[in-house]
CSV table of C-alpha atoms in Angstrom, one decimal:
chain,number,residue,atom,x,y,z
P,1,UNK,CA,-101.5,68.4,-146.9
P,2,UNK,CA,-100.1,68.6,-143.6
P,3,UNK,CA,-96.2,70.5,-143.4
P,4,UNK,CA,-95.1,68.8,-140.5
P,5,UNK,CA,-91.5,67.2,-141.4
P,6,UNK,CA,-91.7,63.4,-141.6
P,7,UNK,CA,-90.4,61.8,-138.5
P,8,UNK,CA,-86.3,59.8,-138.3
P,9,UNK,CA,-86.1,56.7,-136.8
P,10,UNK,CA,-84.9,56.8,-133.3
P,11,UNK,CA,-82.5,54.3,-131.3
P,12,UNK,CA,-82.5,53.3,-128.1
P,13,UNK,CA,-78.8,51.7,-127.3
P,14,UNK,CA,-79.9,50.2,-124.0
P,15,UNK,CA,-83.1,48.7,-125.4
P,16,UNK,CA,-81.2,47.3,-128.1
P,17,UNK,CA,-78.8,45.6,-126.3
P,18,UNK,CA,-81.3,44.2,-123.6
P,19,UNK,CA,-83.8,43.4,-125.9
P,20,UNK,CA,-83.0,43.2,-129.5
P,21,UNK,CA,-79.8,40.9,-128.9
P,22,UNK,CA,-80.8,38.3,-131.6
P,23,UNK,CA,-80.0,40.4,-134.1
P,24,UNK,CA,-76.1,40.6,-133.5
P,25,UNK,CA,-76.3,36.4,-132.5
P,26,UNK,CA,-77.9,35.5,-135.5
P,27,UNK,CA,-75.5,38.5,-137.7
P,28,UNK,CA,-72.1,35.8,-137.3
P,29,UNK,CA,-73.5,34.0,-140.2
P,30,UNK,CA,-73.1,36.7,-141.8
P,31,UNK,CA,-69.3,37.4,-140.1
P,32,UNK,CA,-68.4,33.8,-141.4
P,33,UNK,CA,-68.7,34.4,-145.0
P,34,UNK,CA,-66.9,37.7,-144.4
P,35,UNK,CA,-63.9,35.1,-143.6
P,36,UNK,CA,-61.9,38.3,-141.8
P,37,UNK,CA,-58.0,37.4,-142.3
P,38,UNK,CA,-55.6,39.0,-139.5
P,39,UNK,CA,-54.4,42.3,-141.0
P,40,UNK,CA,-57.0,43.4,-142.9
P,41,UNK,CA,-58.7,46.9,-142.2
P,42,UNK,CA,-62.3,46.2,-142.3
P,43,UNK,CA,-65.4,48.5,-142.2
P,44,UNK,CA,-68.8,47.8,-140.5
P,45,UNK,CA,-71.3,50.0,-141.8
P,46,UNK,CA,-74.4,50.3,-139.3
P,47,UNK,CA,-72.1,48.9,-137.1
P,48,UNK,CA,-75.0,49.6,-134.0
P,49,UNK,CA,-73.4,49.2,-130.3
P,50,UNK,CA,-70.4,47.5,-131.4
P,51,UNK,CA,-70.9,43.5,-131.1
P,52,UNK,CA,-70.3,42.2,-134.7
P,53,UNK,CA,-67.1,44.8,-135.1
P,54,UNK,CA,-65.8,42.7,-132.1
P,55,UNK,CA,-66.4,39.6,-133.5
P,56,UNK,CA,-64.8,40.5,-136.6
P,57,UNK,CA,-61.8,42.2,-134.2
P,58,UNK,CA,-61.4,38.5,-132.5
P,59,UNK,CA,-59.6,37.1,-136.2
P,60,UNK,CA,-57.1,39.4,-135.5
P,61,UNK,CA,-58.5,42.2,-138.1
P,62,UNK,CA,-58.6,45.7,-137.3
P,63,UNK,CA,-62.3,46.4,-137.8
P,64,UNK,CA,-64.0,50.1,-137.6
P,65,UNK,CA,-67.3,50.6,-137.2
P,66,UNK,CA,-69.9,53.4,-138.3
P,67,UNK,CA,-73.3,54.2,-137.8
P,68,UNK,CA,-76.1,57.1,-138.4
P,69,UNK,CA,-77.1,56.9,-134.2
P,70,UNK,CA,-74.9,58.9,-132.3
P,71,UNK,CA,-76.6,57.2,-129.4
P,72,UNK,CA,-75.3,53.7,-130.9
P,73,UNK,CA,-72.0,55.0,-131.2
P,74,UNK,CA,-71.2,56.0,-127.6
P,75,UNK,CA,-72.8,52.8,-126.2
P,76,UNK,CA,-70.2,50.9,-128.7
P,77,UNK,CA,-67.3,53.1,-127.4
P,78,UNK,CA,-68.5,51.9,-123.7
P,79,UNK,CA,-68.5,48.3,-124.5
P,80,UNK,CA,-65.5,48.2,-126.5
P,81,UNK,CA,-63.2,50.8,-126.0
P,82,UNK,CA,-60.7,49.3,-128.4
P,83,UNK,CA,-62.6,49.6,-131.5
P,84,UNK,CA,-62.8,52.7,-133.1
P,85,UNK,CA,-66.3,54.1,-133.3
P,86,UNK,CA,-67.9,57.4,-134.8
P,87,UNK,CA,-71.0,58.8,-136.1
P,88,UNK,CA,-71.4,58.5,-140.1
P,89,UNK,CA,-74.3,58.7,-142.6
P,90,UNK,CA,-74.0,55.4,-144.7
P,91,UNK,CA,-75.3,57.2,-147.8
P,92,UNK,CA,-72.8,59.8,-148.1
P,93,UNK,CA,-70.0,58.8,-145.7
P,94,UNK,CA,-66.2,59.2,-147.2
P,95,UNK,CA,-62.8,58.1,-145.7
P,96,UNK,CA,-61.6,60.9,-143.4
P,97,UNK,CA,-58.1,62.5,-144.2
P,98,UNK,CA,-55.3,59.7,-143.8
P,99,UNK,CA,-57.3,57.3,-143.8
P,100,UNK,CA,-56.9,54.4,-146.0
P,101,UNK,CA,-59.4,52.2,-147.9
P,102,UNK,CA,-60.3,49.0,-146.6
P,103,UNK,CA,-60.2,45.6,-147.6
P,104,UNK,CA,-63.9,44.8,-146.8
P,105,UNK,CA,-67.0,46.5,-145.9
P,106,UNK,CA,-69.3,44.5,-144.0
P,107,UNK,CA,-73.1,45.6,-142.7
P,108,UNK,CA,-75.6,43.3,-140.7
P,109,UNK,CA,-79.3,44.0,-140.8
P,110,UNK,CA,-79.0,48.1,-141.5
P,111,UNK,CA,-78.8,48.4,-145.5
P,112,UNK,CA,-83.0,48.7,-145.2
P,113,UNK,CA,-82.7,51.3,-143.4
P,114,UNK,CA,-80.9,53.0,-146.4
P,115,UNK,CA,-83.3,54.2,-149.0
P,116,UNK,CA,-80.7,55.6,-151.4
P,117,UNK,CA,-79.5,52.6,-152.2
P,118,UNK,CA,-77.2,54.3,-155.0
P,119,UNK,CA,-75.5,56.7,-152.9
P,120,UNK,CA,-74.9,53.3,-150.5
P,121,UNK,CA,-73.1,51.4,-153.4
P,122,UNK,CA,-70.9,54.1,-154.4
P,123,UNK,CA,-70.1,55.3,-150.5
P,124,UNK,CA,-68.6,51.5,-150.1
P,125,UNK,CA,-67.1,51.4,-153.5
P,126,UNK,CA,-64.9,54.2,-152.5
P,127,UNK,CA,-64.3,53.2,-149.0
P,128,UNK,CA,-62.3,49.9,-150.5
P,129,UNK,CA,-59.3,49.2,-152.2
P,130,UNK,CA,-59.2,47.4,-155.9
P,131,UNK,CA,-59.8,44.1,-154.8
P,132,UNK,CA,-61.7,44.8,-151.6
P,133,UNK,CA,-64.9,43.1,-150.6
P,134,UNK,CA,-68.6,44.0,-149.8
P,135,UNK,CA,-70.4,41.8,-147.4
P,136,UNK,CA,-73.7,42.3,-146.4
P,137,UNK,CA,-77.3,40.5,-145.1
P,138,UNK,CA,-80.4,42.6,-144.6
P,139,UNK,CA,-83.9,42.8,-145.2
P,140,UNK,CA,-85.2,41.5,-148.6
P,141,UNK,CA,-88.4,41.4,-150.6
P,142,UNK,CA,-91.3,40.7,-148.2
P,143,UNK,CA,-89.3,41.4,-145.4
P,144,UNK,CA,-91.6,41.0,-142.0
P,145,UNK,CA,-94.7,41.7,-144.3
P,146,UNK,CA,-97.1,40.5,-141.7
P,147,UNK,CA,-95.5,42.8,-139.2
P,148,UNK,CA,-95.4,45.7,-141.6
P,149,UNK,CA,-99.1,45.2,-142.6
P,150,UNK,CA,-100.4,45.4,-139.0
P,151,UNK,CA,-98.7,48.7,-138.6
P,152,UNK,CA,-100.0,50.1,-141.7
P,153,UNK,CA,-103.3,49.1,-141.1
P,154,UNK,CA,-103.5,50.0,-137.8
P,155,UNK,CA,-101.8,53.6,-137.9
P,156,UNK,CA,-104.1,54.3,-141.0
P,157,UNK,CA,-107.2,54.8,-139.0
P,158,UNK,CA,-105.8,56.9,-136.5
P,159,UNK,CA,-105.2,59.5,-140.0
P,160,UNK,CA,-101.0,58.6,-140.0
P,161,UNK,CA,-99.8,58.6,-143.5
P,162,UNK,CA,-97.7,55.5,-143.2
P,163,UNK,CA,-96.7,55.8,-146.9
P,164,UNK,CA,-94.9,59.1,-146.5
P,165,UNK,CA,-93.2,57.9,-142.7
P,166,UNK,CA,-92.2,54.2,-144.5
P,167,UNK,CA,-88.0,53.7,-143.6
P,168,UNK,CA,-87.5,50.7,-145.4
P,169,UNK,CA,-85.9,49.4,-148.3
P,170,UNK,CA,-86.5,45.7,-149.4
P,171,UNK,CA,-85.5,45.2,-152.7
P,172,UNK,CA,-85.4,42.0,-154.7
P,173,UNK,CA,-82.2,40.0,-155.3
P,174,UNK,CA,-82.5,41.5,-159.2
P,175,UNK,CA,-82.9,45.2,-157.6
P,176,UNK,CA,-79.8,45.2,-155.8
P,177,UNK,CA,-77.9,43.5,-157.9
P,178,UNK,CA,-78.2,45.8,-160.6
P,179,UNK,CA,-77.2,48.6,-158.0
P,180,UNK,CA,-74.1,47.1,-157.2
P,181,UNK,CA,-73.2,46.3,-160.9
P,182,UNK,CA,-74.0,50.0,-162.0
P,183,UNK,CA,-71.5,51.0,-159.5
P,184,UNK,CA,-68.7,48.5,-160.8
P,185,UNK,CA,-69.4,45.7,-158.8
P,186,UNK,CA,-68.9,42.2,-159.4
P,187,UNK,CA,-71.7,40.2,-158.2
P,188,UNK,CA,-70.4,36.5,-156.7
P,189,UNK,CA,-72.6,35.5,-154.0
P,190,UNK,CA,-76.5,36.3,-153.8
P,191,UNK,CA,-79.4,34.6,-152.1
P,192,UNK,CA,-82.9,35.7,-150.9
P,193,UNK,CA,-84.2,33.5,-147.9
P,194,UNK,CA,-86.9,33.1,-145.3
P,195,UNK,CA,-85.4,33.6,-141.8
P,196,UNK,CA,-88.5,33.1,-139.3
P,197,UNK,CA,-86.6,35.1,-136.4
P,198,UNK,CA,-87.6,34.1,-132.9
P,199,UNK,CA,-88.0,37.3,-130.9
P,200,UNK,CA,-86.9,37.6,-127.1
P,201,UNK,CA,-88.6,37.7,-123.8
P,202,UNK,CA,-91.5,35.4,-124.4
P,203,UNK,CA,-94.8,37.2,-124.8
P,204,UNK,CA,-93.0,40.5,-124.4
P,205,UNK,CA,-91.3,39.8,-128.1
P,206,UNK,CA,-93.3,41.7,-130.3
P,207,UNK,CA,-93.8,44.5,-128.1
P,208,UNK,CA,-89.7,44.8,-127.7
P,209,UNK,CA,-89.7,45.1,-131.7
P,210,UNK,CA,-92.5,47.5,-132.3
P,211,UNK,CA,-90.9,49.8,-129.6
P,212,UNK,CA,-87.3,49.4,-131.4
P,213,UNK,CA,-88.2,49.3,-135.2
P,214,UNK,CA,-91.8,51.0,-135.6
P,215,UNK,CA,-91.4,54.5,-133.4
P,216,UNK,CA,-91.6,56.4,-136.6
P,217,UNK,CA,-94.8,54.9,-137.8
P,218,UNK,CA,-96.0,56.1,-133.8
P,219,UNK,CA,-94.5,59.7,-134.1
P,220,UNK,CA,-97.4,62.2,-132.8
P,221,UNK,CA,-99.9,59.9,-131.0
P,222,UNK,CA,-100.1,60.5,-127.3
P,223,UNK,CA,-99.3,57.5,-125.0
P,224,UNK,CA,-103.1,56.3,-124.7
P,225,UNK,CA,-103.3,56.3,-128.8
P,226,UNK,CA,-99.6,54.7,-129.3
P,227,UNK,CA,-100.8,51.6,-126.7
P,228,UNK,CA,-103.9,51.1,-128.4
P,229,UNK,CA,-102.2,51.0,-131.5
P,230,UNK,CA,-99.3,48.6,-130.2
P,231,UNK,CA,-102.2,46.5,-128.5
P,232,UNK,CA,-104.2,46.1,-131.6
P,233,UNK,CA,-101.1,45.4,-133.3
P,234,UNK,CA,-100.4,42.3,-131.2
P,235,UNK,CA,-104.0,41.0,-131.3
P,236,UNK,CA,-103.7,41.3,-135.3
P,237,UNK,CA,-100.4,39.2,-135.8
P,238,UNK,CA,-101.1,36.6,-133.1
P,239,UNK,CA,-102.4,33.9,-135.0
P,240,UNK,CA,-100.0,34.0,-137.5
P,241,UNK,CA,-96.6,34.9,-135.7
P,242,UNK,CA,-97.4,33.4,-131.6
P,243,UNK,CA,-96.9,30.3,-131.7
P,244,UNK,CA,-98.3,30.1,-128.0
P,245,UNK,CA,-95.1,30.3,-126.1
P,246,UNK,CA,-92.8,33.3,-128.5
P,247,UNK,CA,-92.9,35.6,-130.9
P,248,UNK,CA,-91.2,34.8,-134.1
P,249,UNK,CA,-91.2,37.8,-137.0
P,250,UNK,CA,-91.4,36.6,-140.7
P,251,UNK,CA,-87.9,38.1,-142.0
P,252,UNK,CA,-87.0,37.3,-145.1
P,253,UNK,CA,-83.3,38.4,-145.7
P,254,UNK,CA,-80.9,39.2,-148.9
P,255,UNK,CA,-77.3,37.7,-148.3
P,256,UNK,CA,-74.7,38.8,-150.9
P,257,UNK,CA,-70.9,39.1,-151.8
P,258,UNK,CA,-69.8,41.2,-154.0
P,259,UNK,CA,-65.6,42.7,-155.3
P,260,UNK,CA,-64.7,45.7,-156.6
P,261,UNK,CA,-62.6,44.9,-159.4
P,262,UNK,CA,-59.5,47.0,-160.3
């Protein structure tokens, strides 16, 4: 059994933002049911370079944002110097001294990156006041399973032990549920759906994602082996996810609202 420590997921802001836009566009459904009132201190967990903590700013909220990249964090202090921004695990993060819970949290498209999903829960549940609100969409049960599939297979037989480098978390409405009511939670709003996501730059689409969301699955392979994997890949998915002109990726994503009553 090999020692060598099992590779973190890596972020490239500027890749992000030039090629991983939809995910912010298609994260204001997500702002909406949040329904952010003027005065209200909000919290946007995984907050990545800043876009959705801006939108949520624009109702005349004073939103923060957090998120594990530092790299994320200083290209969201760039783009909106306004905001306040730092670095924060979302599995253990607390309120700093003086600072004062919020009325929501909100997260778009990071809680499967989060595999504690415990230490999550109680993290928010501390961060809000009585009353306050957690509002959340992220990947659910079968989440990009054709995409996920390809990369397993494909990293398998170049001897990568996907099972022990897997970052996700997609649980089941049920499963997360039940986290959130352990914690205290009251459940309101919950839904499981298919979001076929249409991916950017054409042809180019699935090549953007792998190099965004799969680097850890490509840790340790030299640039001839990590193309060949990405190539083979592409050539896997293509009848299923190419429609001929774009990429779209087969997410399938949890939406829920839930209070923490007094």
């Amino acid at each position: 059994m090999s020692n060598n420590p099992i590779p973190a997921q890596q972020w490239n802001a500027q890749h992000y933002d030039q090629q991983i836009h939809f995910v912010s566009e298609l994260g204001k459904g997500v702002v909406a049911l949040l329904d952010p009132q003027p005065g209200e201190r909000i919290l946007d967990l995984g907050c990545g370079t800043g876009d959705l903590a801006e939108e949520i700013s624009r109702s005349g909220a004073e939103c923060a944002g957090i998120d594990y990249s530092q790299e994320m964090i200083d290209q969201a202090k760039v783009k909106y110097p306004k905001l306040t921004f730092r670095q924060a695990d979302g599995e253990a993060f607390r309120l700093q001294p003086g600072e004062q819970p919020y009325d929501a949290v909100f997260s778009n498209a990071a809680l499967h990156w989060m595999k504690r999903p415990e230490r999550v829960a109680e993290s928010v549940w501390l961060a809000l006041k009585p009353g306050g609100r957690f509002v959340a969409e992220f990947g659910g049960s079968g989440n990009v399973q054709t995409i996920v599939q390809a990369i397993c297979q494909e990293v398998e037989a170049y001897g990568i032990d996907w099972r022990a480098r897997y970052p996700w978390y997609f649980p089941t409405i049920g499963e997360y549920a039940s986290v959130l009511e352990r914690q205290g939670f009251e459940v309101g709003y919950a839904q499981l759906y298919d979001r076929p996501t249409r991916l950017s730059d054409g042809e180019q689409g699935m090549r953007h994602w792998l190099n965004a969301f799969a680097g850890v699955f490509l840790e340790g392979l030299g640039p001839k082996n990590r193309e060949e994997v990405i190539e083979r890949c592409i050539r896997t998915m293509r009848p299923t996810l190419h429609n001929g002109e774009y990429w779209e990726a087969d997410y399938r994503r949890i939406r829920i609202q839930a209070i923490k009553r007094a």
